[in-house]
PDB file of C-alpha atoms in Angstrom:
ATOM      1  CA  UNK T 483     -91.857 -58.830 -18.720  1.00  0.00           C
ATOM      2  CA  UNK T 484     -88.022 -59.404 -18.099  1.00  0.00           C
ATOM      3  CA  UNK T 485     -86.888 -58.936 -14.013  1.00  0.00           C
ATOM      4  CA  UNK T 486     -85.089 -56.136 -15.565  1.00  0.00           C
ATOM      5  CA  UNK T 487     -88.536 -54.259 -16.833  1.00  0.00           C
ATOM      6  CA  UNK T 488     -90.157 -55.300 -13.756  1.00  0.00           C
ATOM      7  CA  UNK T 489     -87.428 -53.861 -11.467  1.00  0.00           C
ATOM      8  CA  UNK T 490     -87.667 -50.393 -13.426  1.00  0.00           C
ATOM      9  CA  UNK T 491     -91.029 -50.511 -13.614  1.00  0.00           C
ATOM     10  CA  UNK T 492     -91.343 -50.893  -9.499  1.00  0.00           C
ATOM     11  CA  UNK T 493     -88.421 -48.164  -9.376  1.00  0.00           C
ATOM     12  CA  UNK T 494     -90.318 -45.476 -11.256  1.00  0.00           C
ATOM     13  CA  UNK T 495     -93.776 -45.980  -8.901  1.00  0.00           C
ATOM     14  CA  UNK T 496     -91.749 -45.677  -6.015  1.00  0.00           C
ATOM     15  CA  UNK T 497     -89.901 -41.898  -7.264  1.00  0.00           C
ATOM     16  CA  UNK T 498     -93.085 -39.747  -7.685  1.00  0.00           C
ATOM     17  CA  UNK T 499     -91.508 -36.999  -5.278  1.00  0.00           C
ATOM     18  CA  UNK T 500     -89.958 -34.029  -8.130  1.00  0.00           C
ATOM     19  CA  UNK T 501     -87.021 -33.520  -5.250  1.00  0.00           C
ATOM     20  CA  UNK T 502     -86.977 -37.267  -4.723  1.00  0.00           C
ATOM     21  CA  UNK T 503     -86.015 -37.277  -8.371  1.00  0.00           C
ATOM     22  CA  UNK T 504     -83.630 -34.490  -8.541  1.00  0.00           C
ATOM     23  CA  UNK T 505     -81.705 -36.242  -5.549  1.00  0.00           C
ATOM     24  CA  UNK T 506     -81.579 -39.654  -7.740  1.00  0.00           C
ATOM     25  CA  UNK T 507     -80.358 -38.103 -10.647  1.00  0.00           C
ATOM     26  CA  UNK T 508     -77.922 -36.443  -8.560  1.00  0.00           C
ATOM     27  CA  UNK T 509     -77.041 -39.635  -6.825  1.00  0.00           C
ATOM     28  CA  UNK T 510     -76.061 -41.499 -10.379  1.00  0.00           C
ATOM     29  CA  UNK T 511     -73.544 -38.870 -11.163  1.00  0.00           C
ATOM     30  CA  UNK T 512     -71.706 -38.827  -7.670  1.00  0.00           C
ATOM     31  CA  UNK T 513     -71.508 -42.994  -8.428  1.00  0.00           C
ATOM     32  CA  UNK T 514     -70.551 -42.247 -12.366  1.00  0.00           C
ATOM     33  CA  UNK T 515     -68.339 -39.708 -10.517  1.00  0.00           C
ATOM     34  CA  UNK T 516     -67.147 -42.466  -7.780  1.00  0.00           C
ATOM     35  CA  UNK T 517     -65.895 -44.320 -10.678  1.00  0.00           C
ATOM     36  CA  UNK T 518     -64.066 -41.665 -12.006  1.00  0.00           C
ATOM     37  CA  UNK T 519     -62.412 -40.520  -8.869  1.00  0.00           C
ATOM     38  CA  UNK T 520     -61.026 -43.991  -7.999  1.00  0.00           C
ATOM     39  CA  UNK T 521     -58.323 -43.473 -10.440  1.00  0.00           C
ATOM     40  CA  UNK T 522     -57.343 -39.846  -8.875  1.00  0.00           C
ATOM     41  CA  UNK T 523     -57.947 -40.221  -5.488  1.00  0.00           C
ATOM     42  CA  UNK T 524     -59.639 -43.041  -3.534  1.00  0.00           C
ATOM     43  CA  UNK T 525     -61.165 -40.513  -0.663  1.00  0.00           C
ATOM     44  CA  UNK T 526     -62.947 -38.833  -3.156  1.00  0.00           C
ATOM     45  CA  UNK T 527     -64.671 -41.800  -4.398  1.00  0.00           C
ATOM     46  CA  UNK T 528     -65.161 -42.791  -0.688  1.00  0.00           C
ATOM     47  CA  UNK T 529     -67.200 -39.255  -0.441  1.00  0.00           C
ATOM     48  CA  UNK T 530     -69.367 -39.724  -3.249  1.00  0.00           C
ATOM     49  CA  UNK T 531     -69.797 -43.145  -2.769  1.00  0.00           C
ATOM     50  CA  UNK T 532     -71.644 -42.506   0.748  1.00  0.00           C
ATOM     51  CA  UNK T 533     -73.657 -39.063  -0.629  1.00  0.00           C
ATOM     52  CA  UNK T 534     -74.869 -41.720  -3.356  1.00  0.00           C
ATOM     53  CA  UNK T 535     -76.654 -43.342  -0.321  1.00  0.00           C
ATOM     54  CA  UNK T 536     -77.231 -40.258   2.070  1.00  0.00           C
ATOM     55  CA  UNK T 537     -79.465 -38.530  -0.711  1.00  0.00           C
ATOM     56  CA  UNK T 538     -80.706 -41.446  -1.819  1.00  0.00           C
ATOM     57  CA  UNK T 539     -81.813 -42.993   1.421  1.00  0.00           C
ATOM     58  CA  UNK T 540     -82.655 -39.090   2.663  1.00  0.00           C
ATOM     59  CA  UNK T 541     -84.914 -38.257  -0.268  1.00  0.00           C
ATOM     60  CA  UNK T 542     -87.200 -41.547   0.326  1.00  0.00           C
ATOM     61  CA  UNK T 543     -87.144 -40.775   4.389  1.00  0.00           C
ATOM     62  CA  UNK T 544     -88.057 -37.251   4.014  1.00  0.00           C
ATOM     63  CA  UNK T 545     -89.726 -36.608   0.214  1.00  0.00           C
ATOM     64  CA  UNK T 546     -91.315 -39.602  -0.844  1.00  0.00           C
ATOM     65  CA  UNK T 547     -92.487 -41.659   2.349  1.00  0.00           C
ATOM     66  CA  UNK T 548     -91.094 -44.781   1.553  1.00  0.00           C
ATOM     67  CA  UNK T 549     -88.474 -47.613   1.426  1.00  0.00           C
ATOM     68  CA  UNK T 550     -85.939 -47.469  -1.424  1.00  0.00           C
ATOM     69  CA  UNK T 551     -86.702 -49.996  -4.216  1.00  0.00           C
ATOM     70  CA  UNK T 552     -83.225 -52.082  -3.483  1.00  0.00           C
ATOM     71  CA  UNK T 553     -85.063 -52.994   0.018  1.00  0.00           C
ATOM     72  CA  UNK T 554     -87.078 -55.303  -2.353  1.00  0.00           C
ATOM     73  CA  UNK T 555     -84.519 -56.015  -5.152  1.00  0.00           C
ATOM     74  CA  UNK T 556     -81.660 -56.963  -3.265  1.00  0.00           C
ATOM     75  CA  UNK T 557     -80.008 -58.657  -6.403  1.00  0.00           C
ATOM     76  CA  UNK T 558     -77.900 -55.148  -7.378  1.00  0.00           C
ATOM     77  CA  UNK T 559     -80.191 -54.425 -10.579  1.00  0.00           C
ATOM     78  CA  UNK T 560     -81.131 -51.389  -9.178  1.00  0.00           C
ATOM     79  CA  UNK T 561     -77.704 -49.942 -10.113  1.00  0.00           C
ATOM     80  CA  UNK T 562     -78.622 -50.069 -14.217  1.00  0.00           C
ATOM     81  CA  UNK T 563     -81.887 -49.557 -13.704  1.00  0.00           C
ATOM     82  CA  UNK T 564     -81.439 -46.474 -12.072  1.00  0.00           C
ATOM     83  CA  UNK T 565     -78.191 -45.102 -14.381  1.00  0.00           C
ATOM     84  CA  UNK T 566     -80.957 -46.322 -17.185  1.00  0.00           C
ATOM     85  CA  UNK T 567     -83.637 -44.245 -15.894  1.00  0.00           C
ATOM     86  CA  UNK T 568     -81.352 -41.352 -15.263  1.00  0.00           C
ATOM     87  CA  UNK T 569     -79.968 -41.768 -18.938  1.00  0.00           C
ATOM     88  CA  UNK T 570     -83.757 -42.005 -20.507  1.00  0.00           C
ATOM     89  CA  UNK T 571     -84.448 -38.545 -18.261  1.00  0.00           C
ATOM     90  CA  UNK T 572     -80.862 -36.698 -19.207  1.00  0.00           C
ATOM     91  CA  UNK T 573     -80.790 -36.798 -15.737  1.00  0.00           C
ATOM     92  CA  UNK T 574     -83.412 -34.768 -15.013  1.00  0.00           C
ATOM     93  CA  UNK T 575     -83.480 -32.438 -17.873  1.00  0.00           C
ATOM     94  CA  UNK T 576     -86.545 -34.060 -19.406  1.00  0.00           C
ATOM     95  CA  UNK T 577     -88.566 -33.158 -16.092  1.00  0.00           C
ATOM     96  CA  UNK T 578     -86.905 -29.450 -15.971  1.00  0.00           C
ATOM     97  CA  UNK T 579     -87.800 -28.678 -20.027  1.00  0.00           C
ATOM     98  CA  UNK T 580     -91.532 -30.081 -19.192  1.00  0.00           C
ATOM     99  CA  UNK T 581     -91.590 -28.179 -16.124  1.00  0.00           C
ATOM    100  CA  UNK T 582     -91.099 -24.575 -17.319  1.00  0.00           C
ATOM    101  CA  UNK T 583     -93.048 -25.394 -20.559  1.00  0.00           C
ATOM    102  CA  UNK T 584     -95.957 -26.210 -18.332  1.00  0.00           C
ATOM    103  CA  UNK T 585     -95.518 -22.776 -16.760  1.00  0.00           C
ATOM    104  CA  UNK T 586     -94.966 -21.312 -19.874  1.00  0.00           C
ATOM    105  CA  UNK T 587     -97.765 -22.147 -21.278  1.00  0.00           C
ATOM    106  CA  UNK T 588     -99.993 -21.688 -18.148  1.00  0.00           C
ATOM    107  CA  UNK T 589     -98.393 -17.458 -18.490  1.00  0.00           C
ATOM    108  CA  UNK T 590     -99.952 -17.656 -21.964  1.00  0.00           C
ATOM    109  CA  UNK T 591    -103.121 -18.823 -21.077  1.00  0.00           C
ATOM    110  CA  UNK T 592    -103.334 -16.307 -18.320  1.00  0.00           C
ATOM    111  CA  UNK T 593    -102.712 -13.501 -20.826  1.00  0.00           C
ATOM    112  CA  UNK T 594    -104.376 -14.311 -23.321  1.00  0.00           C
ATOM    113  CA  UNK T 595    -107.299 -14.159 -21.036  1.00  0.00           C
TER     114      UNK T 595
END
């Protein structure tokens, strides 16, 4: 297994927590919009740059009950791995689609019942 698949592998076990999640994917496009920004206004990048790390930091404190996974990778691969994950998950739309499918289906089970 390549650090890379280990890191990602140690970054999915520690984001269980559905809003943990949410605020992750959220958190890679404030950075992707950080990026962005920096070439219209440097303040604006400033702002997403430290809501990256507020929700980020936030949804581990309060959701998920643990330390964020760059406490043990301190090397910075926790910045692909994470756009990565997000990108694999359409940020969150792969969750969202299995969500209300489960639910879905659950309604037709009740009725047909």
């Amino acid at each position: 297994m390549s650090y890379f698949q280990e890191a990602k592998a140690y970054f999915i076990a520690s984001h269980q927590n559905p809003i943990n999640i949410f605020l992750h994917h959220l958190t890679v496009l404030l950075a992707i919009s950080a990026v962005v920004l920096l070439f219209y206004d440097w303040r604006w990048t400033l702002v997403c740059l430290v809501l990256t790390q507020v929700f980020a930091i936030g949804g581990h404190a309060f959701f998920e009950k643990n330390k964020p996974a760059f406490v043990k990778y301190r090397s910075g691969i926790m910045i692909p791995v994470s756009i990565s994950w997000s990108f694999e998950n359409l940020f969150g739309l792969r969750q969202l689609w299995s969500y209300f499918n489960q639910v879905r289906s659950q309604k037709s089970e009740v009725r047909s019942n």
